[in-house]
Short mmCIF file of C-alpha atoms (C1' of nucleotides) in Angstrom, two decimals:
data_model
loop_
_atom_site.label_atom_id
_atom_site.label_comp_id
_atom_site.label_asym_id
_atom_site.label_seq_id
_atom_site.Cartn_x
_atom_site.Cartn_y
_atom_site.Cartn_z
CA MET A 1 36.38 -66.13 48.63
CA ASP A 2 37.65 -69.40 47.30
CA ILE A 3 35.30 -72.35 47.19
CA TYR A 4 38.07 -74.57 48.51
CA ASN A 5 38.15 -72.64 51.78
CA LEU A 6 34.66 -73.76 52.66
CA SER A 7 34.09 -76.90 54.62
CA SER A 8 32.01 -79.60 53.07
CA ARG A 9 29.29 -78.87 55.62
CA GLU A 10 29.13 -75.22 54.71
CA LEU A 11 29.02 -75.99 51.02
CA GLY A 12 26.30 -78.55 51.51
CA LEU A 13 24.35 -76.12 53.61
CA LEU A 14 24.70 -73.44 50.97
CA ILE A 15 23.37 -75.83 48.34
CA TYR A 16 20.53 -76.83 50.64
CA LEU A 17 19.55 -73.22 51.23
CA ALA A 18 19.73 -72.41 47.52
CA GLN A 19 17.58 -75.42 46.67
CA ASN A 20 15.01 -73.95 49.02
CA ARG A 21 15.10 -70.70 47.04
CA ALA A 22 17.24 -68.73 49.46
CA ILE A 23 18.94 -67.08 46.48
CA ASP A 24 15.99 -64.85 45.63
CA LYS A 25 14.35 -64.34 48.97
CA GLU A 26 14.50 -64.86 52.70
CA ILE A 27 13.43 -68.32 53.71
CA GLU A 28 12.52 -69.72 57.11
CA VAL A 29 14.73 -72.40 58.54
CA THR A 30 15.48 -73.78 61.96
CA THR A 31 18.79 -75.17 63.07
CA THR A 32 17.02 -78.36 64.12
CA GLN A 33 15.65 -78.89 60.63
CA ILE A 34 19.11 -78.43 59.12
CA ALA A 35 20.60 -80.74 61.73
CA GLU A 36 18.17 -83.49 60.82
CA PHE A 37 18.73 -83.11 57.10
CA PHE A 38 22.47 -83.46 57.41
CA SER A 39 22.43 -85.84 60.39
CA ILE A 40 24.44 -83.49 62.57
CA SER A 41 23.72 -81.88 65.91
CA GLN A 42 21.61 -78.78 66.21
CA GLN A 43 24.59 -76.99 67.72
CA THR A 44 26.77 -77.67 64.72
CA ALA A 45 24.05 -76.43 62.40
CA SER A 46 23.87 -73.26 64.43
CA ARG A 47 27.63 -72.78 64.30
CA CYS A 48 27.71 -73.38 60.54
CA LEU A 49 25.08 -70.73 59.92
CA LEU A 50 26.96 -68.38 62.20
CA LYS A 51 30.15 -68.92 60.27
CA LEU A 52 28.48 -68.43 56.90
CA LYS A 53 27.04 -65.22 58.25
CA GLU A 54 30.41 -63.99 59.49
CA GLU A 55 31.92 -64.70 56.09
CA ARG A 56 29.08 -62.71 54.51
CA ILE A 57 27.92 -65.68 52.50
CA ILE A 58 24.42 -65.52 53.94
CA LEU A 59 22.23 -62.96 55.67
CA TRP A 60 20.72 -64.39 58.79
CA LYS A 61 18.20 -63.02 61.24
CA SER A 62 17.92 -65.41 64.15
CA SER A 63 15.38 -65.24 66.93
CA PRO A 64 14.00 -67.59 69.59
CA LYS A 65 11.16 -68.33 67.17
CA GLY A 66 13.27 -69.39 64.24
CA SER A 67 15.45 -67.86 61.54
CA LEU A 68 15.26 -66.07 58.25
CA VAL A 69 18.08 -66.78 55.82
CA GLN A 70 19.04 -65.44 52.42
CA LEU A 71 22.17 -65.89 50.34
CA THR A 72 24.29 -62.84 49.68
CA PRO A 73 25.66 -62.18 46.18
CA THR A 74 28.87 -63.72 47.51
CA GLY A 75 27.04 -66.91 48.41
CA ASP A 76 25.44 -67.02 44.99
CA SER A 77 28.76 -66.54 43.28
CA ILE A 78 30.38 -69.32 45.31
CA LEU A 79 27.81 -71.74 43.95
CA HIS A 80 28.52 -70.54 40.42
CA GLN A 81 32.24 -70.92 40.94
CA LEU A 82 31.66 -74.47 42.06
CA ARG A 83 29.52 -75.06 39.00
CA PHE A 84 32.26 -73.76 36.76
CA GLU A 85 34.90 -76.02 38.29
CA LEU A 86 32.55 -78.97 38.14
CA GLU A 87 31.66 -78.38 34.50
CA ARG A 88 35.34 -78.32 33.67
CA ALA A 89 35.86 -81.49 35.65
CA LEU A 90 33.10 -83.32 33.82
CA HIS A 91 33.97 -81.88 30.41
CA PRO A 92 37.75 -81.52 30.36
CA ASP A 93 37.72 -81.36 26.57
CA LEU A 94 35.58 -78.26 26.54
CA THR A 95 37.99 -75.37 26.04
CA SER A 96 35.75 -72.51 25.02
CA ILE A 97 32.21 -71.21 25.29
CA LYS A 98 30.48 -69.20 22.58
CA LEU A 99 27.79 -66.66 23.33
CA ARG A 100 25.41 -65.00 20.91
CA GLY A 101 23.92 -61.63 21.61
CA VAL A 102 22.35 -58.65 19.97
CA ALA A 103 23.99 -55.22 20.01
CA PHE A 104 22.04 -52.37 21.53
CA SER A 105 22.65 -48.82 22.65
CA GLY A 106 22.69 -48.17 26.36
CA LEU A 107 22.52 -44.85 28.11
CA GLY A 108 26.20 -44.30 27.69
CA GLU A 109 27.07 -45.40 31.21
CA GLY A 110 29.74 -47.71 29.92
CA LYS A 111 31.48 -44.82 28.25
CA TYR A 112 31.14 -42.78 31.41
CA TYR A 113 32.57 -45.50 33.60
CA ILE A 114 35.54 -46.24 31.40
CA SER A 115 36.32 -42.53 31.39
CA ARG A 116 36.76 -42.46 35.15
CA ALA A 117 40.50 -42.23 35.61
CA SER A 118 40.58 -44.84 38.34
CA TYR A 119 38.80 -47.47 36.26
CA PHE A 120 40.70 -46.56 33.10
CA LYS A 121 44.09 -47.05 34.72
CA GLU A 122 43.16 -50.42 36.14
CA PHE A 123 41.59 -51.60 32.90
CA THR A 124 44.78 -50.69 31.09
CA SER A 125 47.17 -52.36 33.52
CA LYS A 126 45.14 -55.49 34.25
CA LEU A 127 43.80 -56.18 30.76
CA GLY A 128 46.97 -55.21 28.96
CA PHE A 129 45.37 -52.78 26.52
CA LYS A 130 44.00 -49.26 26.54
CA PRO A 131 40.22 -49.55 26.23
CA TYR A 132 38.42 -47.52 23.62
CA HIS A 133 36.25 -44.92 25.36
CA GLY A 134 32.97 -46.68 24.94
CA THR A 135 31.34 -50.05 25.31
CA LEU A 136 29.34 -52.29 23.05
CA ASN A 137 26.26 -53.53 24.87
CA LEU A 138 25.06 -57.02 24.11
CA ARG A 139 21.73 -58.52 24.99
CA ILE A 140 22.65 -62.19 25.27
CA ASN A 141 20.29 -64.70 23.67
CA THR A 142 17.97 -66.32 26.20
CA ASN A 143 19.35 -69.78 25.41
CA ASP A 144 22.87 -68.62 26.16
CA ILE A 145 22.25 -66.94 29.52
CA ASP A 146 23.07 -70.16 31.31
CA ARG A 147 26.40 -70.21 29.50
CA LEU A 148 27.01 -66.60 30.42
CA ASP A 149 26.44 -67.54 34.05
CA LEU A 150 28.91 -70.38 33.60
CA ILE A 151 31.55 -67.96 32.35
CA ARG A 152 30.79 -65.69 35.27
CA GLY A 153 31.61 -68.61 37.54
CA SER A 154 35.21 -68.52 36.32
CA TRP A 155 37.95 -66.47 37.94
CA PRO A 156 37.60 -63.00 36.48
CA ILE A 157 40.01 -60.11 36.40
CA ILE A 158 38.75 -57.81 39.11
CA ILE A 159 38.75 -54.05 38.63
CA LYS A 160 38.52 -52.56 42.09
CA GLY A 161 35.77 -50.11 42.87
CA PHE A 162 36.34 -46.79 44.61
CA GLU A 163 34.60 -43.90 46.29
CA GLU A 164 34.64 -40.54 44.52
CA GLU A 165 32.67 -37.35 44.87
CA GLY A 166 30.54 -39.04 47.49
CA ARG A 167 29.55 -41.72 45.05
CA ARG A 168 30.33 -45.41 45.27
CA PHE A 169 31.74 -47.08 42.15
CA GLY A 170 31.61 -50.85 42.64
CA ASP A 171 33.95 -53.59 41.51
CA VAL A 172 33.83 -54.54 37.85
CA LEU A 173 34.55 -58.09 36.72
CA CYS A 174 36.31 -58.67 33.40
CA TYR A 175 36.25 -61.81 31.30
CA PRO A 176 38.74 -61.94 28.41
CA LEU A 177 36.92 -62.79 25.20
CA LYS A 178 37.58 -63.19 21.54
CA ILE A 179 35.53 -62.33 18.51
CA PRO A 180 35.86 -65.23 16.08
CA LYS A 181 38.18 -64.36 13.18
CA LYS A 182 39.09 -60.99 14.66
CA THR A 183 42.29 -60.10 16.45
CA ALA A 184 40.93 -57.29 18.59
CA ASN A 185 41.53 -57.46 22.33
CA VAL A 186 38.09 -57.79 23.88
CA ALA A 187 36.77 -58.26 27.37
CA GLY A 188 33.27 -58.68 28.69
CA ILE A 189 32.64 -56.53 31.74
CA ILE A 190 29.94 -57.01 34.35
CA PRO A 191 29.46 -55.07 37.56
CA ARG A 192 30.04 -57.40 40.49
CA ARG A 193 26.60 -56.72 41.95
CA THR A 194 24.75 -57.86 38.83
CA HIS A 195 22.57 -60.83 39.66
CA TYR A 196 23.06 -64.12 37.87
CA GLY A 197 20.57 -64.69 35.11
CA SER A 198 21.10 -61.20 33.71
CA ASN A 199 21.30 -61.08 29.93
CA ILE A 200 23.43 -57.97 29.58
CA LEU A 201 27.11 -58.14 28.70
CA GLU A 202 29.15 -55.07 27.92
CA LEU A 203 32.19 -55.39 25.71
CA ILE A 204 35.27 -53.24 25.89
CA SER A 205 38.11 -53.40 23.43
CA ASP A 206 41.19 -51.55 22.30
CA VAL A 207 39.34 -50.69 19.09
CA TYR A 208 35.96 -49.23 18.17
CA LEU A 209 34.08 -52.50 17.88
CA ARG A 210 31.07 -51.16 16.00
CA GLU A 211 33.40 -50.14 13.20
CA ILE A 212 35.65 -53.19 13.20
CA LEU A 213 32.68 -55.57 13.24
CA ASP A 214 30.63 -53.32 10.98
CA ILE A 215 27.50 -53.59 13.04
CA VAL A 216 24.61 -51.45 14.13
CA ASP A 217 22.01 -51.92 16.84
CA GLY A 218 20.11 -55.16 16.39
CA ASP A 219 22.92 -57.04 14.69
CA GLU A 220 24.05 -60.32 16.15
CA VAL A 221 27.49 -60.61 17.70
CA VAL A 222 29.25 -63.83 18.69
CA VAL A 223 31.88 -63.80 21.41
CA GLU A 224 34.02 -66.66 22.61
CA PHE A 225 35.39 -67.33 26.07
CA THR A 226 38.44 -69.57 26.27
CA PHE A 227 39.44 -71.42 29.41
CA GLU A 228 42.76 -70.85 31.03
CA LYS A 229 44.81 -73.69 32.31
CA LYS A 230 43.70 -73.62 35.93
CA LYS A 231 41.80 -71.58 38.43
CA GLY A 232 43.93 -68.52 38.84
CA ASN A 233 42.38 -66.59 41.73
CA MET B 1 28.04 -93.10 48.69
CA ASP B 2 26.56 -89.76 49.55
CA ILE B 3 28.31 -86.62 48.39
CA TYR B 4 27.73 -85.08 51.79
CA ASN B 5 29.92 -87.70 53.45
CA LEU B 6 32.98 -86.44 51.64
CA SER B 7 35.14 -83.77 53.13
CA SER B 8 35.57 -80.59 51.22
CA ARG B 9 39.17 -81.53 50.51
CA GLU B 10 38.28 -84.89 49.09
CA LEU B 11 35.65 -83.31 46.88
CA GLY B 12 38.08 -80.66 45.71
CA LEU B 13 40.68 -83.30 45.01
CA LEU B 14 38.17 -85.32 43.03
CA ILE B 15 37.34 -82.27 40.93
CA TYR B 16 41.02 -81.53 40.46
CA LEU B 17 41.71 -85.06 39.27
CA ALA B 18 38.74 -85.01 36.92
CA GLN B 19 39.84 -81.68 35.47
CA ASN B 20 43.11 -83.37 34.66
CA ARG B 21 41.21 -86.06 32.76
CA ALA B 22 41.41 -88.76 35.42
CA ILE B 23 37.89 -89.84 34.46
CA ASP B 24 38.95 -91.48 31.21
CA LYS B 25 42.45 -92.59 31.94
CA GLU B 26 45.20 -92.96 34.49
CA ILE B 27 47.03 -89.73 35.12
CA GLU B 28 50.32 -89.07 36.86
CA VAL B 29 50.24 -87.04 40.03
CA THR B 30 52.45 -86.58 43.04
CA THR B 31 51.26 -85.83 46.51
CA THR B 32 53.56 -82.81 46.58
CA GLN B 33 51.91 -81.35 43.49
CA ILE B 34 48.46 -81.79 45.03
CA ALA B 35 49.71 -80.33 48.29
CA GLU B 36 50.92 -77.20 46.54
CA PHE B 37 47.75 -76.77 44.55
CA PHE B 38 45.54 -76.86 47.63
CA SER B 39 48.06 -75.26 49.97
CA ILE B 40 48.11 -78.24 52.29
CA SER B 41 50.89 -80.50 53.48
CA GLN B 42 52.16 -83.38 51.40
CA GLN B 43 51.13 -85.72 54.20
CA THR B 44 47.54 -84.58 54.10
CA ALA B 45 47.46 -84.98 50.33
CA SER B 46 48.74 -88.50 50.74
CA ARG B 47 46.14 -89.28 53.37
CA CYS B 48 43.35 -87.88 51.20
CA LEU B 49 44.31 -90.03 48.25
CA LEU B 50 44.54 -93.02 50.55
CA LYS B 51 41.06 -92.38 51.88
CA LEU B 52 39.59 -91.90 48.42
CA LYS B 53 41.18 -95.18 47.45
CA GLU B 54 39.78 -97.00 50.47
CA GLU B 55 36.32 -95.69 49.64
CA ARG B 56 36.79 -96.96 46.09
CA ILE B 57 36.37 -93.51 44.63
CA ILE B 58 39.72 -93.63 42.88
CA LEU B 59 42.15 -96.28 41.71
CA TRP B 60 45.63 -95.45 42.83
CA LYS B 61 48.94 -97.11 42.13
CA SER B 62 51.58 -95.46 44.27
CA SER B 63 55.29 -96.02 44.06
CA PRO B 64 58.44 -94.25 45.23
CA LYS B 65 58.60 -92.65 41.78
CA GLY B 66 55.13 -91.15 41.79
CA SER B 67 51.53 -92.21 41.37
CA LEU B 68 48.97 -93.15 38.77
CA VAL B 69 45.40 -92.19 39.55
CA GLN B 70 42.08 -92.81 37.86
CA LEU B 71 38.53 -92.21 39.02
CA THR B 72 36.34 -95.24 39.50
CA PRO B 73 32.75 -95.21 38.21
CA THR B 74 31.81 -94.37 41.79
CA GLY B 75 34.02 -91.30 41.70
CA ASP B 76 32.52 -90.23 38.41
CA SER B 77 29.02 -90.65 39.73
CA ILE B 78 29.78 -88.61 42.84
CA LEU B 79 30.70 -85.67 40.63
CA HIS B 80 27.49 -86.09 38.68
CA GLN B 81 25.47 -86.25 41.88
CA LEU B 82 27.07 -83.01 42.96
CA ARG B 83 26.25 -81.50 39.59
CA PHE B 84 22.64 -82.53 39.96
CA GLU B 85 22.31 -81.01 43.41
CA LEU B 86 24.04 -77.85 42.24
CA GLU B 87 21.83 -77.50 39.17
CA ARG B 88 18.79 -77.75 41.40
CA ALA B 89 20.28 -75.20 43.76
CA LEU B 90 20.90 -72.71 40.97
CA HIS B 91 17.64 -73.41 39.16
CA PRO B 92 15.08 -74.15 41.89
CA ASP B 93 12.25 -73.43 39.45
CA LEU B 94 13.31 -76.20 37.12
CA THR B 95 11.05 -79.12 37.92
CA SER B 96 11.46 -81.40 34.94
CA ILE B 97 13.84 -82.35 32.17
CA LYS B 98 12.75 -83.49 28.72
CA LEU B 99 14.81 -85.83 26.59
CA ARG B 100 14.40 -86.60 22.92
CA GLY B 101 15.54 -89.88 21.48
CA VAL B 102 15.04 -92.22 18.58
CA ALA B 103 13.65 -95.72 19.03
CA PHE B 104 15.77 -98.62 17.86
CA SER B 105 15.84 -102.37 18.21
CA GLY B 106 18.52 -103.88 20.39
CA LEU B 107 19.60 -107.46 20.56
CA GLY B 108 16.81 -108.32 22.91
CA GLU B 109 18.98 -108.12 26.00
CA GLY B 110 16.48 -105.88 27.74
CA LYS B 111 13.80 -108.50 27.32
CA TYR B 112 16.19 -111.16 28.57
CA TYR B 113 17.15 -109.18 31.64
CA ILE B 114 13.63 -108.30 32.65
CA SER B 115 12.72 -111.95 32.37
CA ARG B 116 15.24 -112.91 35.04
CA ALA B 117 13.06 -113.66 38.06
CA SER B 118 15.34 -111.77 40.42
CA TYR B 119 15.21 -108.55 38.40
CA PHE B 120 11.52 -108.91 37.65
CA LYS B 121 10.54 -109.19 41.30
CA GLU B 122 12.56 -106.16 42.27
CA PHE B 123 11.31 -104.09 39.36
CA THR B 124 7.77 -104.90 40.39
CA SER B 125 8.18 -104.11 44.06
CA LYS B 126 10.37 -101.03 43.74
CA LEU B 127 8.74 -99.40 40.74
CA GLY B 128 5.20 -100.28 41.74
CA PHE B 129 4.20 -101.89 38.47
CA LYS B 130 4.73 -105.16 36.62
CA PRO B 131 7.03 -104.40 33.70
CA TYR B 132 6.07 -105.56 30.26
CA HIS B 133 8.52 -108.24 29.13
CA GLY B 134 10.55 -106.09 26.80
CA THR B 135 12.23 -102.74 26.62
CA LEU B 136 12.10 -99.83 24.24
CA ASN B 137 15.62 -98.73 23.37
CA LEU B 138 16.18 -95.04 22.81
CA ARG B 139 19.19 -93.42 21.21
CA ILE B 140 19.16 -90.04 22.93
CA ASN B 141 19.79 -86.99 20.76
CA THR B 142 23.37 -85.76 20.98
CA ASN B 143 22.22 -82.39 22.30
CA ASP B 144 20.35 -84.06 25.15
CA ILE B 145 23.09 -86.39 26.38
CA ASP B 146 24.21 -83.79 28.86
CA ARG B 147 20.69 -83.67 30.23
CA LEU B 148 20.60 -87.45 30.42
CA ASP B 149 23.77 -87.30 32.49
CA LEU B 150 22.12 -84.72 34.71
CA ILE B 151 19.19 -87.06 35.33
CA ARG B 152 21.64 -89.84 36.07
CA GLY B 153 23.10 -87.63 38.78
CA SER B 154 19.81 -87.82 40.68
CA TRP B 155 19.02 -90.49 43.26
CA PRO B 156 17.78 -93.46 41.29
CA ILE B 157 15.83 -96.49 42.35
CA ILE B 158 18.44 -99.21 42.57
CA ILE B 159 17.70 -102.73 41.40
CA LYS B 160 20.28 -104.93 43.03
CA GLY B 161 22.41 -107.19 40.91
CA PHE B 162 22.98 -110.86 41.65
CA GLU B 163 25.06 -113.86 40.70
CA GLU B 164 23.38 -116.71 38.88
CA GLU B 165 24.61 -119.67 36.88
CA GLY B 166 28.12 -118.40 37.33
CA ARG B 167 27.25 -115.13 35.69
CA ARG B 168 27.26 -111.72 37.29
CA PHE B 169 24.22 -109.52 36.75
CA GLY B 170 25.06 -105.97 37.83
CA ASP B 171 22.95 -103.32 39.51
CA VAL B 172 20.41 -101.55 37.36
CA LEU B 173 19.46 -97.92 38.02
CA CYS B 174 15.89 -96.79 37.38
CA TYR B 175 14.67 -93.27 36.75
CA PRO B 176 10.90 -92.74 36.84
CA LEU B 177 9.80 -90.99 33.67
CA LYS B 178 6.67 -89.82 31.98
CA ILE B 179 5.69 -89.74 28.34
CA PRO B 180 3.95 -86.42 27.74
CA LYS B 181 0.17 -86.86 27.44
CA LYS B 182 0.33 -90.55 28.26
CA THR B 183 -0.54 -92.16 31.56
CA ALA B 184 1.67 -95.23 31.25
CA ASN B 185 4.08 -95.99 34.07
CA VAL B 186 7.51 -95.65 32.56
CA ALA B 187 11.05 -95.86 33.87
CA GLY B 188 14.38 -95.38 32.18
CA ILE B 189 16.85 -98.08 33.11
CA ILE B 190 20.61 -97.94 32.85
CA PRO B 191 23.12 -100.52 34.05
CA ARG B 192 25.16 -98.99 36.86
CA ARG B 193 28.43 -99.61 35.03
CA THR B 194 27.44 -97.59 31.98
CA HIS B 195 29.80 -94.66 31.55
CA TYR B 196 28.49 -91.13 31.56
CA GLY B 197 28.13 -89.68 28.10
CA SER B 198 26.39 -92.79 26.82
CA ASN B 199 23.42 -92.05 24.57
CA ILE B 200 21.43 -95.20 25.22
CA LEU B 201 18.39 -95.23 27.47
CA GLU B 202 16.14 -98.25 27.79
CA LEU B 203 12.52 -97.76 28.76
CA ILE B 204 10.42 -100.21 30.66
CA SER B 205 6.73 -99.81 31.28
CA ASP B 206 3.66 -101.67 32.42
CA VAL B 207 2.42 -101.55 28.84
CA TYR B 208 3.79 -102.39 25.42
CA LEU B 209 5.14 -98.96 24.59
CA ARG B 210 5.60 -99.49 20.88
CA GLU B 211 1.87 -100.09 20.61
CA ILE B 212 0.70 -97.39 22.99
CA LEU B 213 2.92 -94.79 21.37
CA ASP B 214 2.35 -96.21 17.91
CA ILE B 215 5.98 -96.07 16.91
CA VAL B 216 8.48 -98.09 14.94
CA ASP B 217 12.25 -97.98 14.79
CA GLY B 218 13.51 -94.54 13.87
CA ASP B 219 10.58 -92.62 15.34
CA GLU B 220 11.26 -89.91 17.85
CA VAL B 221 10.18 -90.35 21.44
CA VAL B 222 10.09 -87.66 24.12
CA VAL B 223 10.40 -88.59 27.78
CA GLU B 224 10.18 -86.33 30.79
CA PHE B 225 11.92 -86.63 34.13
CA THR B 226 10.32 -84.83 37.05
CA PHE B 227 12.22 -83.91 40.18
CA GLU B 228 11.23 -85.21 43.53
CA LYS B 229 11.15 -83.03 46.58
CA LYS B 230 14.59 -83.79 47.97
CA LYS B 231 17.52 -86.10 47.65
CA GLY B 232 16.13 -89.41 48.78
CA ASN B 233 19.18 -91.67 49.08
"C1'" DA C 1 9.70 -73.74 70.71
"C1'" DT C 2 13.84 -71.66 69.44
"C1'" DT C 3 19.35 -70.14 69.39
"C1'" DA C 4 23.81 -70.74 71.24
"C1'" DC C 5 27.19 -71.03 75.21
"C1'" DT C 6 30.50 -74.30 77.73
"C1'" DA C 7 32.93 -78.53 78.58
"C1'" DG C 8 34.94 -82.62 77.04
"C1'" DT C 9 36.19 -85.80 73.37
"C1'" DC C 10 37.76 -87.11 69.06
"C1'" DG C 11 39.68 -86.68 64.75
"C1'" DC C 12 42.34 -84.14 61.40
"C1'" DC C 13 46.46 -81.46 60.21
"C1'" DG C 14 51.42 -80.48 59.74
"C1'" DA C 15 56.29 -81.56 61.17
"C1'" DG C 16 59.69 -84.83 61.39
"C1'" DT C 17 61.33 -88.77 59.47
"C1'" DA C 18 61.63 -93.73 57.76
"C1'" DG C 19 61.43 -96.72 53.74
"C1'" DT D 1 63.09 -87.67 44.80
"C1'" DC D 2 58.85 -90.21 46.02
"C1'" DT D 3 55.01 -92.32 49.74
"C1'" DA D 4 53.44 -92.63 54.30
"C1'" DC D 5 54.31 -93.58 59.26
"C1'" DT D 6 54.15 -91.47 64.25
"C1'" DC D 7 53.29 -87.81 67.27
"C1'" DG D 8 51.79 -83.47 69.28
"C1'" DG D 9 48.52 -79.81 68.87
"C1'" DC D 10 44.47 -77.68 67.52
"C1'" DG D 11 40.07 -77.38 65.57
"C1'" DA D 12 35.39 -79.38 65.18
"C1'" DC D 13 31.95 -82.14 66.97
"C1'" DT D 14 28.28 -83.73 70.53
"C1'" DA D 15 25.90 -83.37 74.88
"C1'" DG D 16 24.14 -80.64 78.41
"C1'" DT D 17 22.06 -76.57 79.42
"C1'" DA D 18 21.07 -71.45 79.67
"C1'" DA D 19 18.39 -67.76 77.79
#
DNA sequence: ATTACTAGTCGCCGAGTAG
DNA sequence: TCTACTCGGCGACTAGTAA
């Protein structure tokens, strides 16, 4: 879903809904209320909601008494993509974002996921390096979560999910990163379904990062995200 | 100019131009290049630029060899308005923004401007208080300039400019503020033509702020901007 | 009250092409 | 090459109205 495929109406409506907290929870709206806010007809408001629903940008339960609306993760991510593009428009000189986080040990899921043949092959071909069989978990500093969300609004490398042994493995989004003064190939990975505002970022690399960086749990790690030329899609 | 009056294409084009640094300077573009980027026809690209020019959102010199484009202050402010709305959409719990700045003495222009009968009357009627005949100049902390720009993206109270004695007095934009723990009526004022990224904010109030706050040049002042319910226009 | 279908109008888009 | 006009078609809007 590309933000530029949305009409201005739909985008405005999405912003309106989000401002009314439709990101976290279902909110009540009526098509008449939307129509008045945007100075359009009630019918158009109805059609816009319908279209957003069809494109799975919102969840919508309509009834003769009114409607309940909530943004889907897709809707949320569209707003973040717009934010990313806008930030770059307003700060064209900004070419990288630094994040600080603290290393911690997870339950080993990262290692498990990377080991899945399907993921491993895609990581290798799309990232251009063979990932070490393990991840370095970072708990991003509270002050930097907003910046993490900004990075997540960029156009990530998408590792496709799959179904295996009756279990669903979802899409994983990869963001190429650098560790200042190190040459290791690094990428931050985040499951697509992770909500914005999360402070967890897992790092994969072609090397054993804990050794290269000489860190243990609790140590601070800085990663840097550098902008590409344009939105790639 | 309301951001919701722009078509999605025009908004996208504006972002594209800004990302290519058309905020600061004239940049070269061709309608074909824009057409390819957005996957539209060259004709539509041409029409979009033409419309943006008519609405004084961009300056555009076109010739058979290509075009030079630059955003007008209006164009810049549209992007900042969008940023403001988007920030509120993504952070609906954020209800106020604090700015830190350092007091300094200007050349007394603020005092001069407020004294102009035309400005004074409008300040009084639109802000709801009689401004003290002087302003408190703040040099906003570098780290907070981005937040100042965010506030400037909101819907300000507009004090209309006028022509007098052969001189042009431009529009002044007012942002209602509060000083933490003080009850004084305060507003930040910024001439409309001031470019974004500026670190100067002038405060007007119904009281003599330097006395109430007990400050001299060089002292730090904190001001707080609180969001209203909705975009007012 | 709501949502949403249908009919009719209007404006926007792309193709062809002129300057 | 550029920009930008005209024209034909289609998509989006409003009004009326059904459910």
